[in-house]
Amino acid sequence: MTMMLRSRLTLSLLPLLGGLALSAPVAAKSCNAAWVAAWGSSQMAPTGENRLADGALTGSTLRQIVRPSLGGQRVRLRLSNLIGTRPLSILGVTIARAPDAASPAIDPATLRSVSFDDGAGMTIPAGADYLSDPVDLPAQALRSLAISIRYGQQPTDQTSHPGSRATSYIVKGDALRAADLPGAISTDHWFQLSGLEVERCVTPRARAAAIVALGDSITDGNGTTTNGNDRWTDRLAERLQADPHFAHLSVINQGIGGNRLLDDGLGPNALARLDRDVLVQPGVRYLMLLEGVNDLGTLTRDGPVSDAAHAAHVARIIGAYRQITARAHARGIKVIGATIMPYGGSDYYHPDAKNEADRQAVNAWIRTPGNFDGVVDFDAITRDPARPDHLRGDYDKGDGLHPSPKGYRAVADAIKLDLFR
């Protein structure tokens, strides 16, 4: 009788015991580690005053401050020698938390060495990017990190993102582990640093994905505050992190001042850089496209053109939108189009009625359902109701072309987060 009772009890417990025995491996398998882009900058060749003086990086340490838009348990860096025509030797790299976005000081307790192929330094081939090994430094969304790079020789062909709106610091010697850099030379540009990725545990309930903003100086942040992180993409990232339904999303700013869809300007045209700056970014699921004002403006900057030339130009802009959308869709990326903001007050482009008609024609195509997967009407948000071809006065930086910090915030706050469900 006792044996029968024990047998029944054992049999009745088997399903429960089996469930407990299986729970650990099932839980482990249900969480997949994935790398997602958390910060990025488009690389190009700096010109004029944006170039560093000859020898500035030779035997020096460069410390740069970035703010990831998504957190993760580990990080890794992407360094670039895109413009280089010869291999670039890097002697060492470190990363640490930066308490103040406007200072080179770091939190020494968080300092980590960054390795490449298990070594302290590496050599980046000409025209290439180089990915670091994972670094055991948990990153927090919207909290600044300082990346320090030690150079032997300065690259002859500099690779940079001039419109950083963030200050970088240069000192002679090895300052990779220095808690602060008193007396450093400052420059408001980024060099060699093209991306920061975070590793996240991905489950059906805990996702991770990136939104890439491809654009010109309005996306790059012309008119925002240096070290203020108040671009429209920064504000969008803050809104996403404040909402638990969207806190798994990062925002990667791939804007270049003066950029165009059709021709090279400051930096390669949008179609030429689409693969590198958007499609290969880890975890990208959404593309926000705000490009075209520089194409419209440069058409007549040097003199008037025929009506046929205006029509052909509009058609080419729309063709570029179609190309970008088709290539993004082939990668499973949703494309959100943004209408072109008014620029009637621009003293740089001096647009006339024909330029405004071109802008209206392009915006009408952007707004037409089916051309993009979603639309954000930046034009409607920022235009002056009394003069629709001009920016609102309080949204205007003062040049008739770029928004003010208030204008950038208004744009970001008007973006419906449901676009990213």
Coordinates of C-alpha atoms in Angstrom, one line a residue:
M1 CA 0.0 0.0 0.0
T2 CA 2.8 2.4 0.9
M3 CA 4.7 1.4 -2.3
M4 CA 1.5 2.1 -4.4
L5 CA 1.1 5.5 -2.8
R6 CA 4.7 6.4 -3.5
S7 CA 4.3 5.3 -7.1
R8 CA 1.2 7.4 -7.6
L9 CA 2.8 10.4 -5.9
T10 CA 5.9 10.0 -8.1
L11 CA 3.9 9.7 -11.2
S12 CA 1.8 12.8 -10.3
L13 CA 4.9 14.9 -9.8
L14 CA 6.6 13.9 -13.1
P15 CA 5.0 16.6 -15.2
L16 CA 5.9 19.2 -12.6
L17 CA 9.5 18.0 -12.2
G18 CA 9.9 17.7 -16.0
G19 CA 8.7 21.3 -16.4
L20 CA 11.2 22.5 -13.8
A21 CA 14.0 20.5 -15.4
L22 CA 13.3 22.0 -18.8
S23 CA 12.7 25.6 -17.7
A24 CA 16.4 26.6 -17.5
P25 CA 17.5 25.5 -21.0
V26 CA 14.3 26.7 -22.6
A27 CA 14.8 30.2 -21.0
A28 CA 18.4 30.3 -22.2
K29 CA 17.5 29.4 -25.8
S30 CA 14.6 31.9 -25.9
C31 CA 17.0 34.9 -25.5
N32 CA 19.2 35.6 -28.5
A33 CA 22.0 38.2 -28.2
A34 CA 21.9 40.7 -31.0
W35 CA 23.9 43.7 -32.0
V36 CA 22.1 46.9 -32.8
A37 CA 23.4 50.2 -34.0
A38 CA 23.0 52.8 -31.1
W39 CA 25.0 55.7 -32.5
G40 CA 26.5 56.6 -35.9
S41 CA 27.9 59.3 -38.0
S42 CA 28.4 59.6 -41.8
Q43 CA 32.0 59.8 -42.8
M44 CA 33.4 62.1 -45.5
A45 CA 36.4 64.1 -46.5
P46 CA 36.7 67.4 -44.5
T47 CA 37.5 70.5 -46.4
G48 CA 38.9 73.9 -45.5
E49 CA 38.7 74.8 -41.9
N50 CA 37.1 71.5 -41.1
R51 CA 40.4 69.7 -41.7
L52 CA 42.9 69.2 -38.8
A53 CA 46.2 71.0 -39.2
D54 CA 49.0 68.8 -40.5
G55 CA 50.5 66.7 -37.7
A56 CA 47.8 67.5 -35.2
L57 CA 47.1 63.8 -34.6
T58 CA 50.7 62.6 -35.0
G59 CA 51.7 61.0 -31.6
S60 CA 48.5 62.2 -30.1
T61 CA 45.3 61.0 -28.3
L62 CA 41.9 62.1 -29.7
R63 CA 39.0 61.9 -27.2
Q64 CA 35.5 62.1 -28.7
I65 CA 32.1 62.2 -26.9
V66 CA 29.0 60.4 -28.3
R67 CA 25.6 59.8 -26.9
P68 CA 24.1 56.3 -27.7
S69 CA 20.3 56.3 -28.2
L70 CA 19.9 52.7 -26.9
G71 CA 21.4 50.8 -24.0
G72 CA 23.0 47.4 -23.9
Q73 CA 25.1 45.0 -21.9
R74 CA 28.2 45.3 -24.1
V75 CA 29.4 47.7 -26.8
R76 CA 31.6 47.6 -29.8
L77 CA 33.0 50.4 -32.0
R78 CA 33.3 50.9 -35.7
L79 CA 36.3 53.0 -36.8
S80 CA 36.6 54.2 -40.4
N81 CA 39.4 54.9 -42.9
L82 CA 36.9 55.6 -45.7
I83 CA 38.7 58.5 -47.2
G84 CA 42.2 57.1 -46.7
T85 CA 44.2 56.0 -49.7
R86 CA 46.7 54.1 -47.4
P87 CA 46.3 51.8 -44.4
L88 CA 45.8 53.7 -41.1
S89 CA 47.6 52.4 -38.0
I90 CA 45.8 52.9 -34.6
L91 CA 47.9 52.3 -31.5
G92 CA 45.1 51.9 -29.0
V93 CA 41.5 52.8 -28.0
T94 CA 39.7 53.1 -24.7
I95 CA 36.1 53.8 -23.8
A96 CA 34.5 55.2 -20.6
R97 CA 31.4 56.9 -19.4
A98 CA 31.5 60.7 -19.7
P99 CA 29.6 62.6 -16.9
D100 CA 29.4 65.8 -19.0
A101 CA 28.9 65.9 -22.7
A102 CA 30.8 69.2 -22.9
S103 CA 34.0 68.0 -21.1
P104 CA 36.8 65.5 -21.8
A105 CA 36.6 64.2 -18.2
I106 CA 35.6 60.6 -17.7
D107 CA 34.5 58.3 -14.9
P108 CA 37.8 56.3 -14.3
A109 CA 35.9 53.4 -12.7
T110 CA 34.2 52.7 -16.0
L111 CA 37.4 52.9 -18.2
R112 CA 37.8 49.9 -20.5
S113 CA 40.4 49.1 -23.1
V114 CA 39.0 48.3 -26.6
S115 CA 40.7 45.4 -28.4
F116 CA 40.7 44.5 -32.1
D117 CA 41.2 40.9 -32.9
D118 CA 42.4 40.5 -29.3
G119 CA 45.1 43.1 -29.8
A120 CA 45.4 46.7 -28.5
G121 CA 45.7 48.3 -31.9
M122 CA 45.1 47.5 -35.5
T123 CA 45.6 48.8 -39.0
I124 CA 42.5 49.8 -41.1
P125 CA 42.9 49.2 -44.8
A126 CA 42.3 52.1 -47.2
G127 CA 38.6 52.8 -47.7
A128 CA 37.5 50.4 -45.0
D129 CA 35.8 50.3 -41.6
Y130 CA 37.1 48.1 -38.7
L131 CA 34.9 46.6 -36.0
S132 CA 36.2 46.2 -32.5
D133 CA 35.9 43.2 -30.2
P134 CA 33.0 43.4 -27.7
V135 CA 33.7 45.5 -24.7
D136 CA 32.2 44.6 -21.3
L137 CA 30.8 48.0 -20.5
P138 CA 27.1 48.3 -20.1
A139 CA 25.8 51.3 -22.1
Q140 CA 22.9 53.4 -21.0
A141 CA 20.6 55.1 -23.4
L142 CA 21.1 58.9 -23.7
R143 CA 24.2 58.8 -21.4
S144 CA 27.4 60.0 -23.0
L145 CA 30.5 57.9 -23.6
A146 CA 34.0 59.0 -24.3
I147 CA 36.1 57.2 -26.9
S148 CA 39.8 57.9 -27.0
I149 CA 42.0 57.0 -30.0
R150 CA 45.8 57.0 -29.9
Y151 CA 47.6 57.7 -33.2
G152 CA 51.1 57.1 -34.4
Q153 CA 51.0 59.1 -37.6
Q154 CA 48.2 61.4 -38.8
P155 CA 46.3 60.0 -41.8
T156 CA 47.2 62.0 -44.9
D157 CA 43.6 61.7 -46.2
Q158 CA 41.4 62.6 -43.2
T159 CA 38.1 60.7 -42.6
S160 CA 35.7 62.8 -40.6
H161 CA 32.2 63.9 -39.8
P162 CA 32.6 67.8 -39.7
G163 CA 29.1 68.6 -38.4
S164 CA 29.4 66.8 -35.1
R165 CA 27.9 69.6 -33.0
A166 CA 30.0 68.0 -30.3
T167 CA 33.5 68.9 -29.1
S168 CA 36.5 66.6 -29.4
Y169 CA 39.8 66.9 -27.6
I170 CA 43.4 66.4 -28.8
V171 CA 46.5 66.0 -26.6
K172 CA 50.0 65.0 -27.4
G173 CA 51.2 61.6 -26.1
D174 CA 49.4 58.6 -24.7
A175 CA 46.3 59.8 -22.8
L176 CA 44.1 56.8 -23.3
R177 CA 43.6 56.3 -19.6
A178 CA 43.7 59.9 -18.5
A179 CA 40.8 60.9 -16.2
D180 CA 40.8 64.4 -17.7
L181 CA 42.6 66.3 -20.5
P182 CA 43.6 69.7 -19.2
G183 CA 45.1 71.9 -21.9
A184 CA 43.7 69.8 -24.7
I185 CA 43.1 71.4 -28.1
S186 CA 39.4 71.3 -28.9
T187 CA 37.7 70.8 -32.3
D188 CA 34.0 70.5 -33.0
H189 CA 34.3 67.6 -35.4
W190 CA 34.5 63.8 -35.2
F191 CA 37.3 61.8 -36.8
Q192 CA 37.5 58.1 -37.7
L193 CA 34.5 57.2 -35.5
S194 CA 31.6 55.9 -37.6
G195 CA 29.5 53.8 -35.2
L196 CA 28.8 52.4 -31.8
E197 CA 26.7 49.2 -31.4
V198 CA 25.2 47.7 -28.3
E199 CA 24.4 44.0 -27.6
R200 CA 20.9 43.3 -26.3
C201 CA 19.0 40.2 -25.3
V202 CA 16.3 39.8 -27.9
T203 CA 13.1 37.8 -27.1
P204 CA 9.6 37.9 -28.6
R205 CA 8.8 40.4 -25.8
A206 CA 12.1 42.3 -25.7
R207 CA 12.9 43.5 -29.2
A208 CA 15.6 45.8 -30.6
A209 CA 15.8 47.7 -33.8
A210 CA 17.3 50.9 -35.3
I211 CA 15.7 53.9 -37.0
V212 CA 18.2 55.5 -39.4
A213 CA 17.6 59.2 -40.3
L214 CA 19.2 59.9 -43.8
G215 CA 19.4 63.6 -44.6
D216 CA 21.2 66.8 -45.1
S217 CA 22.2 69.6 -42.7
I218 CA 18.7 69.7 -41.2
T219 CA 19.1 66.2 -40.0
D220 CA 22.8 66.8 -39.2
G221 CA 21.7 69.6 -36.8
N222 CA 22.7 72.9 -38.3
G223 CA 21.3 75.5 -35.9
T224 CA 21.4 73.3 -32.8
T225 CA 23.5 73.8 -29.7
T226 CA 27.1 72.5 -29.6
N227 CA 27.2 69.7 -27.0
G228 CA 23.5 70.2 -26.4
N229 CA 22.2 67.1 -28.2
D230 CA 19.1 69.0 -29.4
R231 CA 18.9 67.8 -33.0
W232 CA 15.4 66.5 -34.0
T233 CA 16.9 63.0 -34.0
D234 CA 18.0 63.5 -30.4
R235 CA 14.6 64.6 -29.3
L236 CA 13.0 61.7 -31.1
A237 CA 15.3 59.3 -29.3
E238 CA 14.3 60.9 -26.0
R239 CA 10.6 60.4 -26.8
L240 CA 11.2 56.8 -27.7
Q241 CA 13.1 56.0 -24.5
A242 CA 10.4 57.7 -22.4
D243 CA 7.7 55.3 -23.8
P244 CA 8.0 51.6 -22.8
H245 CA 6.4 50.6 -26.1
F246 CA 9.2 52.1 -28.1
A247 CA 12.2 52.0 -25.8
H248 CA 13.7 49.1 -27.8
L249 CA 14.4 51.5 -30.7
S250 CA 17.5 53.5 -31.4
V251 CA 17.9 56.5 -33.7
I252 CA 21.0 56.8 -35.9
N253 CA 21.7 60.2 -37.4
Q254 CA 23.2 59.9 -40.8
G255 CA 22.8 63.5 -41.9
I256 CA 25.5 65.4 -43.8
G257 CA 25.5 69.2 -44.2
G258 CA 25.0 70.2 -47.8
N259 CA 24.1 66.6 -48.8
R260 CA 22.0 66.0 -52.0
L261 CA 20.1 63.1 -53.6
L262 CA 21.5 63.6 -57.1
D263 CA 25.0 65.0 -56.9
D264 CA 27.9 65.1 -54.6
G265 CA 28.1 68.2 -52.4
L266 CA 29.6 68.2 -49.0
G267 CA 30.0 64.4 -48.9
P268 CA 28.8 61.8 -51.3
N269 CA 25.2 61.9 -52.6
A270 CA 22.5 60.0 -50.8
L271 CA 22.3 57.2 -53.3
A272 CA 26.0 56.6 -53.2
R273 CA 26.1 56.3 -49.4
L274 CA 22.9 54.5 -48.9
D275 CA 24.4 51.0 -48.5
R276 CA 27.1 52.1 -46.0
D277 CA 25.1 54.6 -44.0
V278 CA 21.8 52.8 -43.9
L279 CA 21.4 49.3 -45.3
V280 CA 24.3 47.6 -43.5
Q281 CA 23.6 49.2 -40.1
P282 CA 22.9 46.3 -37.7
G283 CA 19.3 46.0 -36.6
V284 CA 17.9 48.7 -39.0
R285 CA 14.2 48.4 -39.5
Y286 CA 13.1 51.9 -40.3
L287 CA 14.5 54.6 -42.6
M288 CA 13.4 58.3 -42.2
L289 CA 14.3 60.2 -45.4
L290 CA 14.6 64.0 -45.4
E291 CA 16.6 65.0 -48.5
G292 CA 16.0 67.3 -51.4
V293 CA 16.2 70.9 -50.3
N294 CA 19.8 71.2 -51.5
D295 CA 18.9 69.6 -54.9
L296 CA 16.1 72.1 -55.3
G297 CA 18.2 75.1 -54.3
T298 CA 21.3 74.3 -56.4
L299 CA 19.3 74.0 -59.6
T300 CA 19.2 77.7 -60.1
R301 CA 21.9 78.9 -57.7
D302 CA 24.1 80.0 -60.6
G303 CA 21.3 81.2 -62.9
P304 CA 17.8 80.5 -64.1
V305 CA 17.0 77.4 -66.1
S306 CA 14.2 76.4 -68.5
D307 CA 10.8 75.1 -67.5
A308 CA 11.8 71.8 -69.0
A309 CA 14.9 71.7 -66.8
H310 CA 12.7 72.3 -63.7
A311 CA 10.4 69.5 -64.6
A312 CA 13.2 67.1 -65.3
H313 CA 14.9 68.0 -62.0
V314 CA 11.7 67.2 -60.1
A315 CA 11.4 63.9 -61.9
R316 CA 15.0 63.0 -61.0
I317 CA 14.4 63.8 -57.3
I318 CA 11.3 61.6 -57.3
G319 CA 13.3 58.9 -59.1
A320 CA 15.9 59.0 -56.4
Y321 CA 13.2 58.5 -53.7
R322 CA 11.9 55.5 -55.6
Q323 CA 15.4 54.0 -55.8
I324 CA 16.1 54.5 -52.1
T325 CA 12.7 53.0 -51.2
A326 CA 13.1 50.0 -53.5
R327 CA 16.6 49.2 -52.1
A328 CA 15.4 49.6 -48.5
H329 CA 12.3 47.4 -49.1
A330 CA 14.6 44.7 -50.5
R331 CA 16.2 44.6 -47.0
G332 CA 12.8 44.6 -45.2
I333 CA 13.2 48.2 -44.1
K334 CA 10.2 50.5 -43.8
V335 CA 10.7 53.9 -45.4
I336 CA 9.1 57.0 -43.9
G337 CA 9.3 60.1 -46.1
A338 CA 9.5 63.6 -44.7
T339 CA 8.3 66.6 -46.7
I340 CA 10.8 69.3 -47.6
M341 CA 10.7 72.4 -45.4
P342 CA 10.2 75.9 -46.7
Y343 CA 13.3 77.8 -47.7
G344 CA 11.9 80.9 -49.3
G345 CA 13.9 83.2 -47.0
S346 CA 17.2 81.6 -47.8
D347 CA 19.9 84.1 -48.8
Y348 CA 22.0 81.3 -50.0
Y349 CA 19.6 79.8 -52.6
H350 CA 17.4 82.9 -53.4
P351 CA 14.5 80.7 -54.5
D352 CA 11.8 82.1 -56.8
A353 CA 8.3 81.0 -57.7
K354 CA 9.5 78.2 -59.9
N355 CA 11.7 76.8 -57.1
E356 CA 8.7 76.9 -54.8
A357 CA 6.6 75.1 -57.4
D358 CA 9.2 72.4 -57.6
R359 CA 9.1 72.0 -53.8
Q360 CA 5.3 71.8 -53.9
A361 CA 5.5 69.2 -56.6
V362 CA 8.0 67.0 -54.7
N363 CA 6.1 67.3 -51.5
A364 CA 2.8 66.4 -53.2
W365 CA 4.5 63.2 -54.4
I366 CA 5.8 62.5 -50.9
R367 CA 2.4 62.9 -49.4
T368 CA 0.7 60.6 -51.9
P369 CA -0.3 57.4 -50.2
G370 CA 1.7 54.4 -51.4
N371 CA 4.8 56.2 -52.3
F372 CA 6.3 55.8 -48.8
D373 CA 5.3 53.5 -46.0
G374 CA 4.6 56.5 -43.9
V375 CA 4.9 60.3 -44.0
V376 CA 5.9 63.0 -41.6
D377 CA 4.9 66.4 -42.9
F378 CA 7.8 68.6 -41.8
D379 CA 6.6 71.3 -44.2
A380 CA 3.2 71.6 -42.5
I381 CA 4.9 71.7 -39.1
T382 CA 7.4 74.4 -39.8
R383 CA 5.9 76.8 -42.4
D384 CA 4.7 80.3 -41.7
P385 CA 0.9 80.3 -42.1
A386 CA 1.1 83.9 -43.5
R387 CA 4.0 83.0 -45.9
P388 CA 3.9 79.2 -46.6
D389 CA 7.1 79.4 -48.6
H390 CA 9.0 80.6 -45.4
L391 CA 9.8 79.0 -42.1
R392 CA 7.9 80.3 -39.1
G393 CA 9.9 83.1 -37.5
D394 CA 10.4 81.3 -34.1
Y395 CA 11.3 78.1 -35.9
D396 CA 13.9 79.8 -38.1
K397 CA 17.6 79.8 -37.1
G398 CA 17.8 83.1 -38.9
D399 CA 19.0 82.0 -42.3
G400 CA 15.6 81.1 -43.8
L401 CA 16.8 77.5 -44.3
H402 CA 17.6 75.8 -41.0
P403 CA 15.3 75.4 -38.0
S404 CA 16.2 76.8 -34.6
P405 CA 16.4 74.5 -31.6
K406 CA 12.7 75.3 -30.9
G407 CA 11.9 74.3 -34.5
Y408 CA 13.8 71.0 -34.3
R409 CA 12.0 70.2 -31.1
A410 CA 8.6 70.9 -32.7
V411 CA 9.4 68.7 -35.6
A412 CA 10.5 65.8 -33.4
D413 CA 7.4 66.2 -31.1
A414 CA 5.1 66.0 -34.1
I415 CA 6.4 62.6 -35.2
K416 CA 3.7 59.9 -34.5
L417 CA 5.5 57.1 -32.7
D418 CA 2.9 54.6 -34.1
L419 CA 4.9 54.8 -37.3
F420 CA 7.5 52.5 -35.6
R421 CA 5.1 49.9 -34.2

